[in-house]
Amino acid sequence: MALKNINPTQTNAWKNLSAHFEGIKGTHLRTLFTDNPNRKEDYTINFNDFSIDLSKNRIDDTTLKNLVSLAEETELKDAISQYFGGEEINETEGRAVLHTALRNQSKIPVLVDGVDVMPEVNKTLQKIQDFTNEVVSGNWKGYTNKSITDVVNIGIGGSDLGPDMVVDALKYYKNHLNVHFVSNIDGDHVQEIIKNLNTETTLFVIVSKTFTTQETITNASTIRKWFLESANEDAIRKHFVAVSTNLKSVQEFGVDSNNIFTMWNWVGGRFSLWSTVGLSISLAVGFDNFNQLLKGAHEMDNHFKDTAFDKNIPVLLALIGIWYNNFFESETEVILPYSQYLNKLSAYLQQAIMESNGKSVDRNGDKIDYQTGSIVWGSAGTNAQHAFMQLVHQGTKLIPADFIGFKNSLYGNQEHHEKLMANFYAQSQAMAEGKMKEEVVADPKLLPFKVFDGNKPSNTILIKNLTPLNLGSLITMYEHKIFVQGVIWNIFSYDQFGVELGKELAHKIYTAK
Ligand code: F6P
């Protein structure tokens, strides 16, 4: 089986959406709210600790109906069953896309080429758990018989961004281990990390699916050399572990075979934090919390798989994203988590979204004449308000926003939290409502500058608490949004050939020097 090959712009739904767009594009969000006093309730979806308010979007029931028809006409249902069913939907690389199997906490088998992968997945999880317990408890000793105090994750892209973002996001749950991340091939990066570390108490986790990535191998070799200045070869097995599919190269690097954590080619780098790539997460917060993260992901997987499209969170977010991208011609989306813990979320999503859907050739191999993946950016509110929100409110571009907030703060500082959340609600309200000429009190000369047109769309994602479980669901929500958009745009979301040319040229330039 393969994903169907349907040009979305040739569907009836697309034609209906185009006609409908002409009618609704001039309608202000203020009017939509006045016309339906229950709009907020009508357009809010609840799921576990999540409440997703879609009411501040430039949509009505007809928009949603047409968007859902677009999903149906592009055979999204069939695509979802191929995705979860282990079909080779990463056709250009000849692979299944099964990060969902990594958090499959049901007893249902997941077949790849007729073989259930779950026994291997569970065995590997057990290995992560055992290793985590050894290191966290202090039983794992370094070459001078001291326990580990620091962990360095050496990786880049999907072997860095996910774990780094999650370790930061779950800082509240962390144990005594200090986890550091080295990614850039800039030698100053690695130097800044190792300069304060003690070889006797540091564990290095080399994470590279391919084990050929220049940045990671260079950083790992530099660290190995630095390590051997104070320890001997035999000490390596107590301080270096590796996560990879390329077992041969890992062994050649000198990592002890017991210290190799395998992964599978059906896990894409940017969706791999649920796998052994998440080892540094498990070390930072303990295996139970890591497992909660997986559980949250699994719950969102079930919601996505089993819920009708008109109530399905990732499906609706994807469709609304397409509505702005392809009809309103917005080019970017801003991610605004109102939590300092999620400061790295947009950097993580940049890879997940842009490496997946930044494609301009369809599943036929033909050049596409419509827009695909949008540009993603953002940072934590309220800092963003004092940086780029001016452009969002009064600039010339339409930038849909995702506001992500939590009902409760982790340390319970009420005064701060109430102020934070007042800002969270104020920003989406200001974007939606704006401030009309008649409402502005100002010197007439300044009046035009103080008007806010409003009608700027946003999603409000309100979550009870920042827990490992809810974080797992949140990340998964975006993973499936990516999938849905890729299916509808008729592109292959799970390859990344666009990163290769730069790598090749860098190699040529470097070797010619
Ligand atoms: O940037 C390209 C890429 O292949 C990403 O998709 C991947 O996450 C990253 O490089 C790292 O790859 P690896 O884990 O094989 O070192």
Coordinates of C-alpha atoms and ligand atoms in Angstrom, one line a residue:
M1 CA 0.0 0.0 0.0
A2 CA 1.0 3.6 -0.5
L3 CA -0.4 7.0 0.4
K4 CA -2.9 8.1 -2.2
N5 CA -1.8 10.7 -4.7
I6 CA -4.5 13.4 -4.8
N7 CA -3.9 17.0 -5.8
P8 CA -5.8 18.9 -3.0
T9 CA -6.5 21.8 -5.3
Q10 CA -8.4 19.6 -7.7
T11 CA -10.9 18.4 -5.1
N12 CA -14.5 19.7 -4.8
A13 CA -13.7 20.7 -1.2
W14 CA -11.0 23.0 -2.4
K15 CA -13.3 24.6 -4.9
N16 CA -15.9 25.1 -2.3
L17 CA -13.3 26.5 0.1
S18 CA -12.1 29.0 -2.6
A19 CA -15.7 30.2 -3.1
H20 CA -16.4 30.3 0.6
F21 CA -13.1 32.2 1.2
E22 CA -14.4 35.1 -1.0
G23 CA -17.4 35.4 1.2
I24 CA -15.7 35.2 4.6
K25 CA -12.4 36.9 4.1
G26 CA -13.8 40.3 4.9
T27 CA -15.7 39.2 8.0
H28 CA -14.2 40.5 11.3
L29 CA -13.8 38.2 14.2
R30 CA -15.8 40.7 16.2
T31 CA -18.8 40.0 13.9
L32 CA -18.4 36.3 14.3
F33 CA -18.5 36.6 18.1
T34 CA -21.5 39.0 18.0
D35 CA -23.4 36.7 15.7
N36 CA -22.9 33.8 18.1
P37 CA -22.6 34.5 21.8
N38 CA -21.7 30.9 22.4
R39 CA -18.9 30.9 19.9
K40 CA -16.2 30.2 22.5
E41 CA -18.0 27.1 23.8
D42 CA -19.0 25.9 20.4
Y43 CA -15.5 26.0 19.1
T44 CA -13.7 24.6 22.1
I45 CA -12.6 20.9 22.3
N46 CA -11.7 19.3 25.5
F47 CA -9.3 16.4 25.8
N48 CA -8.0 15.1 29.1
D49 CA -6.3 18.2 30.7
F50 CA -6.5 20.1 27.5
S51 CA -9.0 22.7 26.4
I52 CA -8.4 23.9 22.8
D53 CA -10.3 27.0 21.9
L54 CA -10.5 27.5 18.2
S55 CA -13.1 30.3 18.4
K56 CA -10.6 33.1 17.6
N57 CA -10.1 31.8 14.1
R58 CA -11.6 33.3 10.9
I59 CA -13.8 30.3 10.4
D60 CA -17.5 29.4 10.7
D61 CA -19.4 26.1 10.5
T62 CA -19.2 26.1 6.7
T63 CA -15.4 26.6 6.8
L64 CA -15.1 23.6 9.1
K65 CA -17.4 21.5 7.0
N66 CA -15.5 22.3 3.8
L67 CA -12.1 21.7 5.5
V68 CA -13.3 18.3 6.9
S69 CA -14.5 17.5 3.4
L70 CA -11.0 18.3 2.1
A71 CA -9.6 15.8 4.6
E72 CA -12.1 13.2 3.5
E73 CA -11.5 13.8 -0.2
T74 CA -7.7 13.5 0.2
E75 CA -8.4 10.2 2.0
L76 CA -6.9 11.1 5.3
K77 CA -8.6 8.2 7.0
D78 CA -6.9 5.7 4.9
A79 CA -3.6 7.6 5.4
I80 CA -4.0 7.4 9.2
S81 CA -4.5 3.7 9.1
Q82 CA -1.4 3.3 6.9
Y83 CA 0.6 5.5 9.3
F84 CA -0.3 3.5 12.4
G85 CA -0.4 0.3 10.5
G86 CA 3.3 0.3 9.7
E87 CA 2.9 0.8 5.9
E88 CA 5.9 2.3 4.1
I89 CA 4.5 5.8 4.0
N90 CA 8.0 7.2 3.9
E91 CA 8.1 6.0 0.3
T92 CA 11.2 7.9 -0.9
E93 CA 13.3 6.2 1.8
G94 CA 11.4 2.9 1.7
R95 CA 10.4 3.0 5.4
A96 CA 7.5 2.9 7.7
V97 CA 6.9 5.9 10.1
L98 CA 6.3 4.4 13.4
H99 CA 7.2 6.7 16.3
T100 CA 3.7 5.9 17.5
A101 CA 4.9 2.3 18.2
L102 CA 7.5 3.7 20.7
R103 CA 4.7 4.8 23.0
N104 CA 2.2 2.1 22.2
Q105 CA 1.2 1.2 25.7
S106 CA -1.6 -1.0 24.6
K107 CA -1.2 -4.7 24.1
I108 CA -1.9 -4.3 20.4
P109 CA 0.9 -5.5 18.1
V110 CA 2.5 -3.2 15.5
L111 CA 3.6 -5.0 12.4
V112 CA 6.4 -4.0 10.1
D113 CA 6.7 -6.4 7.2
G114 CA 4.6 -8.9 9.1
V115 CA 6.8 -8.8 12.2
D116 CA 5.5 -7.4 15.5
V117 CA 8.0 -4.7 16.6
M118 CA 6.6 -4.3 20.1
P119 CA 8.7 -7.0 21.8
E120 CA 11.9 -5.2 20.6
V121 CA 10.5 -1.8 21.6
N122 CA 9.6 -3.0 25.1
K123 CA 13.0 -4.7 25.5
T124 CA 14.7 -1.4 24.6
L125 CA 12.5 0.5 27.0
Q126 CA 13.5 -2.0 29.7
K127 CA 17.2 -1.3 28.9
I128 CA 16.6 2.5 29.2
Q129 CA 14.9 1.9 32.5
D130 CA 17.7 -0.3 33.9
F131 CA 20.4 2.0 32.8
T132 CA 18.6 5.1 34.1
N133 CA 18.1 3.5 37.5
E134 CA 21.8 2.5 37.7
V135 CA 23.0 6.0 36.9
V136 CA 20.5 7.9 38.9
S137 CA 20.9 5.7 42.0
G138 CA 24.7 6.2 41.8
N139 CA 25.4 2.5 41.3
W140 CA 26.9 3.2 37.9
K141 CA 30.5 4.2 38.7
G142 CA 33.1 6.0 36.7
Y143 CA 36.7 5.0 36.2
T144 CA 37.7 6.3 39.7
N145 CA 34.7 4.6 41.3
K146 CA 32.7 7.8 41.7
S147 CA 29.0 8.2 40.8
I148 CA 27.9 10.2 37.8
T149 CA 26.9 13.8 38.3
D150 CA 26.8 15.1 34.7
V151 CA 25.5 13.8 31.4
V152 CA 26.4 15.3 28.0
N153 CA 24.1 14.6 25.1
I154 CA 26.2 14.8 21.9
G155 CA 23.9 15.0 18.9
I156 CA 22.3 17.4 16.4
G157 CA 18.9 18.0 14.8
G158 CA 16.5 15.3 16.0
S159 CA 19.2 13.8 18.1
D160 CA 19.4 17.1 20.1
L161 CA 16.4 19.4 19.7
G162 CA 13.8 17.0 21.1
P163 CA 15.7 15.8 24.2
D164 CA 17.1 19.4 24.9
M165 CA 13.6 20.9 24.6
V166 CA 12.0 18.2 26.9
V167 CA 14.8 18.3 29.5
D168 CA 14.3 22.0 29.7
A169 CA 10.5 21.7 29.8
L170 CA 10.6 19.2 32.6
K171 CA 13.3 20.9 34.7
Y172 CA 10.8 21.0 37.6
Y173 CA 10.9 17.2 37.7
K174 CA 14.7 16.8 37.3
N175 CA 16.9 14.8 39.7
H176 CA 20.5 15.6 40.8
L177 CA 22.0 14.9 37.3
N178 CA 23.0 17.9 35.3
V179 CA 22.3 17.3 31.6
H180 CA 24.1 19.3 29.0
F181 CA 23.8 19.4 25.2
V182 CA 26.5 19.7 22.6
S183 CA 25.3 20.1 19.0
N184 CA 27.1 22.7 17.0
I185 CA 30.3 21.9 15.2
D186 CA 31.6 25.2 16.5
G187 CA 34.4 24.1 18.7
D188 CA 33.6 26.9 21.1
H189 CA 30.3 25.2 21.9
V190 CA 31.9 21.9 23.0
Q191 CA 34.7 23.7 24.8
E192 CA 32.2 25.8 26.8
I193 CA 30.4 22.6 27.9
I194 CA 33.5 20.5 28.8
K195 CA 35.5 23.2 30.4
N196 CA 33.8 22.8 33.8
L197 CA 33.2 19.1 33.7
N198 CA 35.1 16.4 35.6
T199 CA 35.9 13.3 33.4
E200 CA 35.6 11.1 36.5
T201 CA 31.9 11.9 37.0
T202 CA 30.6 12.7 33.5
L203 CA 28.7 10.3 31.2
F204 CA 28.7 11.1 27.5
V205 CA 25.7 10.0 25.4
I206 CA 26.5 10.0 21.7
V207 CA 23.2 10.2 19.8
S208 CA 23.2 9.7 16.1
K209 CA 20.8 7.6 14.2
T210 CA 23.2 7.3 11.2
F211 CA 26.5 7.8 13.2
T212 CA 27.8 9.6 10.2
T213 CA 26.7 13.1 11.0
Q214 CA 29.8 15.4 10.8
E215 CA 28.9 17.6 13.8
T216 CA 28.2 14.7 16.1
I217 CA 31.2 12.6 15.2
T218 CA 33.5 15.6 15.3
N219 CA 32.2 16.6 18.7
A220 CA 32.3 13.1 20.0
S221 CA 35.9 12.6 18.8
T222 CA 37.0 15.9 20.4
I223 CA 35.4 14.9 23.7
R224 CA 36.9 11.4 23.5
K225 CA 40.4 12.9 23.0
W226 CA 39.9 15.3 25.9
F227 CA 38.6 12.5 28.1
L228 CA 41.7 10.3 27.3
E229 CA 44.0 13.1 28.5
S230 CA 43.0 12.1 32.0
A231 CA 41.7 8.6 31.7
N232 CA 42.8 5.4 29.8
E233 CA 41.1 3.6 27.0
D234 CA 39.5 1.1 29.4
A235 CA 37.7 3.9 31.1
I236 CA 35.7 4.6 27.9
R237 CA 33.2 1.9 28.6
K238 CA 32.2 3.5 31.9
H239 CA 31.7 7.0 30.4
F240 CA 30.6 6.6 26.8
V241 CA 27.3 5.2 25.6
A242 CA 25.7 5.6 22.2
V243 CA 22.3 5.7 20.6
S244 CA 22.3 4.6 16.9
T245 CA 21.0 2.3 14.2
N246 CA 24.6 2.0 12.9
L247 CA 26.0 -0.5 15.4
K248 CA 29.2 -1.2 13.4
S249 CA 30.4 2.4 13.4
V250 CA 29.5 2.8 17.1
Q251 CA 31.7 -0.2 17.9
E252 CA 34.5 1.2 15.7
F253 CA 34.3 4.4 17.7
G254 CA 35.1 2.3 20.8
V255 CA 31.8 2.2 22.6
D256 CA 31.3 -1.0 24.5
S257 CA 28.7 -3.2 22.9
N258 CA 26.7 -3.3 26.2
N259 CA 26.5 0.5 26.1
I260 CA 24.8 0.7 22.7
F261 CA 21.1 1.6 22.6
T262 CA 19.6 0.7 19.3
M263 CA 16.9 2.4 17.4
W264 CA 15.1 1.6 14.1
N265 CA 15.1 3.0 10.7
W266 CA 11.3 3.5 11.0
V267 CA 11.9 6.2 13.6
G268 CA 12.6 9.6 11.9
G269 CA 15.2 11.7 13.6
R270 CA 12.8 14.6 14.3
F271 CA 10.2 12.2 15.9
S272 CA 12.7 10.2 17.9
L273 CA 12.6 11.6 21.4
W274 CA 10.3 8.8 22.4
S275 CA 13.0 6.2 21.5
T276 CA 16.5 5.6 22.9
V277 CA 17.2 9.2 21.6
G278 CA 15.3 10.2 24.8
L279 CA 17.8 8.5 27.0
S280 CA 19.1 11.9 28.3
I281 CA 15.4 12.8 29.1
S282 CA 15.1 9.6 31.1
L283 CA 18.4 10.3 32.9
A284 CA 17.3 13.9 33.7
V285 CA 13.9 13.2 35.1
G286 CA 13.9 9.5 35.9
F287 CA 12.3 6.6 33.9
D288 CA 8.9 7.0 35.5
N289 CA 8.6 10.5 34.2
F290 CA 9.9 9.4 30.8
N291 CA 7.2 6.8 30.8
Q292 CA 4.6 9.4 31.6
L293 CA 5.7 11.4 28.6
L294 CA 5.2 8.3 26.5
K295 CA 1.8 7.7 28.1
G296 CA 0.7 11.2 27.2
A297 CA 1.8 10.7 23.6
H298 CA -0.1 7.4 23.4
E299 CA -3.3 9.1 24.7
M300 CA -3.0 11.7 22.0
D301 CA -2.3 9.0 19.4
N302 CA -5.5 7.3 20.4
H303 CA -7.5 10.6 20.3
F304 CA -6.1 11.2 16.8
K305 CA -6.7 7.7 15.5
D306 CA -10.2 7.3 16.9
T307 CA -11.9 10.7 16.8
A308 CA -14.1 12.0 14.1
F309 CA -12.4 14.7 12.1
D310 CA -14.7 17.5 13.3
K311 CA -13.7 16.9 16.9
N312 CA -10.1 15.7 16.2
I313 CA -7.6 18.2 17.7
P314 CA -4.6 17.5 15.4
V315 CA -6.8 17.3 12.3
L316 CA -8.6 20.6 13.1
L317 CA -5.3 22.4 13.8
A318 CA -3.9 21.1 10.6
L319 CA -6.9 22.1 8.5
I320 CA -7.1 25.5 10.0
G321 CA -3.4 25.9 9.3
I322 CA -4.1 25.0 5.7
W323 CA -6.9 27.5 5.6
Y324 CA -4.5 30.3 6.5
N325 CA -1.6 29.0 4.4
N326 CA -3.4 28.3 1.2
F327 CA -6.3 30.7 1.2
F328 CA -5.3 33.7 3.3
E329 CA -1.7 33.3 2.0
S330 CA -0.1 33.7 5.4
E331 CA 3.5 32.6 5.3
T332 CA 4.3 32.0 8.9
E333 CA 2.9 30.7 12.2
V334 CA 4.0 31.9 15.6
I335 CA 4.2 29.6 18.6
L336 CA 3.7 31.4 21.9
P337 CA 4.0 29.2 25.1
Y338 CA 3.2 31.2 28.2
S339 CA 5.7 29.2 30.2
Q340 CA 9.4 29.8 30.4
Y341 CA 9.8 26.0 30.6
L342 CA 8.7 25.8 26.9
N343 CA 11.2 28.4 25.7
K344 CA 12.7 25.8 23.4
L345 CA 9.4 24.5 22.0
S346 CA 9.5 26.6 18.8
A347 CA 13.1 25.6 18.0
Y348 CA 12.1 22.0 18.3
L349 CA 8.9 22.5 16.2
Q350 CA 10.9 24.3 13.5
Q351 CA 12.7 21.1 12.7
A352 CA 9.7 18.9 13.1
I353 CA 7.5 21.1 10.9
M354 CA 9.9 22.6 8.4
E355 CA 12.1 19.6 7.8
S356 CA 8.9 17.6 7.2
N357 CA 6.7 19.8 5.1
G358 CA 9.2 22.1 3.5
K359 CA 8.7 20.4 0.1
S360 CA 7.8 21.6 -3.4
V361 CA 7.4 18.3 -5.2
D362 CA 4.2 16.2 -4.9
R363 CA 3.9 12.5 -4.4
N364 CA 4.0 12.1 -8.2
G365 CA 7.4 13.8 -8.3
D366 CA 5.8 16.9 -10.0
K367 CA 6.5 20.5 -9.1
I368 CA 3.7 21.9 -6.9
D369 CA 1.9 25.0 -7.8
Y370 CA 0.3 25.7 -4.4
Q371 CA 1.8 26.5 -1.0
T372 CA 3.1 23.8 1.4
G373 CA 4.8 24.0 4.8
S374 CA 4.8 27.3 6.6
I375 CA 7.6 29.0 8.5
V376 CA 7.4 28.4 12.2
W377 CA 8.8 30.7 14.8
G378 CA 8.2 32.0 18.3
S379 CA 9.3 32.3 21.8
A380 CA 8.0 32.3 25.3
G381 CA 5.4 34.9 26.3
T382 CA 5.5 37.4 27.9
N383 CA 9.1 38.0 26.6
A384 CA 7.7 37.9 23.0
Q385 CA 5.4 40.8 23.8
H386 CA 8.4 43.0 24.4
A387 CA 10.1 41.8 21.2
F388 CA 8.1 40.9 18.1
M389 CA 4.4 41.2 19.0
Q390 CA 4.3 44.7 17.6
L391 CA 4.6 43.3 14.1
V392 CA 1.9 40.6 14.8
H393 CA -0.5 43.3 16.1
Q394 CA 0.1 46.1 13.7
G395 CA 2.4 44.8 10.9
T396 CA 1.2 44.0 7.3
K397 CA 1.4 40.3 7.6
L398 CA -1.2 37.8 8.8
I399 CA 0.4 35.6 11.4
P400 CA -1.8 33.0 13.0
A401 CA -0.6 32.2 16.5
D402 CA -0.8 29.3 18.9
F403 CA -1.1 30.5 22.5
I404 CA -0.1 27.7 24.9
G405 CA -0.8 28.2 28.6
F406 CA -1.2 26.3 31.9
K407 CA -4.0 26.8 34.4
N408 CA -1.6 26.3 37.3
S409 CA 2.0 27.2 37.9
L410 CA 4.3 24.5 39.2
Y411 CA 5.6 26.4 42.2
G412 CA 2.2 28.0 42.8
N413 CA 3.3 31.6 42.8
Q414 CA -0.2 32.9 42.4
E415 CA 0.6 36.6 41.9
H416 CA 3.0 35.9 39.1
H417 CA 0.8 33.3 37.5
E418 CA -2.3 35.5 37.5
K419 CA -0.3 38.3 35.8
L420 CA 1.2 35.8 33.3
M421 CA -2.3 34.4 32.4
A422 CA -3.8 37.9 32.2
N423 CA -1.2 38.6 29.5
F424 CA -1.9 35.2 27.8
Y425 CA -5.6 36.1 27.4
A426 CA -5.0 39.7 26.6
Q427 CA -2.8 39.0 23.6
S428 CA -5.2 36.7 21.8
Q429 CA -8.0 39.1 22.6
A430 CA -6.1 42.1 21.3
M431 CA -5.2 40.1 18.1
A432 CA -8.8 39.2 17.6
E433 CA -10.7 42.3 18.5
G434 CA -8.2 45.0 17.8
K435 CA -9.1 48.6 18.7
M436 CA -11.2 50.6 16.3
K437 CA -10.8 54.3 15.4
E438 CA -13.9 55.1 17.5
E439 CA -12.4 53.4 20.5
V440 CA -9.0 55.2 20.4
V441 CA -8.7 58.3 22.6
A442 CA -5.7 60.2 21.2
D443 CA -4.5 63.3 19.7
P444 CA -6.0 63.2 16.2
K445 CA -2.6 63.4 14.7
L446 CA -1.6 60.1 16.5
L447 CA -4.9 58.4 15.9
P448 CA -4.0 56.3 12.9
F449 CA -1.0 54.9 14.7
K450 CA -3.0 53.8 17.6
V451 CA -5.6 51.8 15.7
F452 CA -5.4 48.0 15.8
D453 CA -7.2 46.4 13.0
G454 CA -7.6 43.1 14.9
N455 CA -9.0 40.1 13.0
K456 CA -5.7 38.3 13.6
P457 CA -6.4 34.6 14.3
S458 CA -5.1 32.4 17.0
N459 CA -5.6 29.0 18.7
T460 CA -5.7 29.0 22.5
I461 CA -4.4 25.8 24.0
L462 CA -5.0 25.7 27.7
I463 CA -3.6 22.8 29.8
K464 CA -4.1 22.1 33.4
N465 CA -0.5 21.6 34.5
L466 CA 2.9 21.2 32.9
T467 CA 3.4 17.5 33.6
P468 CA 5.4 14.9 31.6
L469 CA 2.1 13.3 30.6
N470 CA 0.6 16.6 29.2
L471 CA 3.9 17.5 27.5
G472 CA 3.8 14.1 25.7
S473 CA 0.3 14.9 24.5
L474 CA 1.2 18.4 23.4
I475 CA 4.2 17.3 21.3
T476 CA 2.2 14.5 19.8
M477 CA -0.6 17.0 18.9
Y478 CA 1.9 18.8 16.7
E479 CA 3.4 15.6 15.2
H480 CA 0.0 14.6 13.9
K481 CA -0.8 18.1 12.7
I482 CA 2.4 17.8 10.6
F483 CA 1.3 14.4 9.3
V484 CA -2.2 15.6 8.3
Q485 CA -0.9 18.6 6.5
G486 CA 1.6 16.5 4.6
V487 CA -1.1 14.1 3.5
I488 CA -3.4 16.9 2.3
W489 CA -0.6 18.8 0.5
N490 CA 0.2 15.5 -1.3
I491 CA 3.9 15.6 -0.3
F492 CA 6.3 13.2 1.4
S493 CA 6.8 14.5 5.0
Y494 CA 9.3 12.0 6.2
D495 CA 12.4 12.5 4.0
Q496 CA 14.7 15.5 4.2
F497 CA 16.8 15.5 1.0
G498 CA 16.9 19.3 1.2
V499 CA 19.6 19.1 3.8
E500 CA 22.0 17.0 1.7
L501 CA 23.3 19.5 -0.8
G502 CA 24.7 21.8 1.9
K503 CA 26.4 18.8 3.6
E504 CA 28.0 17.7 0.3
L505 CA 29.3 21.2 -0.5
A506 CA 30.7 21.7 3.0
H507 CA 32.5 18.4 2.6
K508 CA 34.0 19.5 -0.7
I509 CA 35.0 22.9 0.6
Y510 CA 36.6 21.3 3.7
T511 CA 38.5 18.6 1.8
A512 CA 39.7 21.0 -0.9
K513 CA 41.3 23.4 1.7
Ligands
F6P1 O1 19.6 17.6 9.4 C1 19.4 16.4 8.8 C2 19.3 15.2 9.8 O2 19.4 14.1 9.1 C3 18.1 15.3 10.6 O3 17.0 14.8 10.0 C4 18.5 14.5 11.8 O4 17.7 14.7 12.9 C5 19.9 15.0 12.0 O5 20.4 15.2 10.7 C6 20.8 14.2 12.8 O6 21.0 12.9 12.3 P1 21.7 11.7 13.0 O7 20.9 11.4 14.2 O8 21.8 10.6 12.0 O9 23.1 12.2 13.5

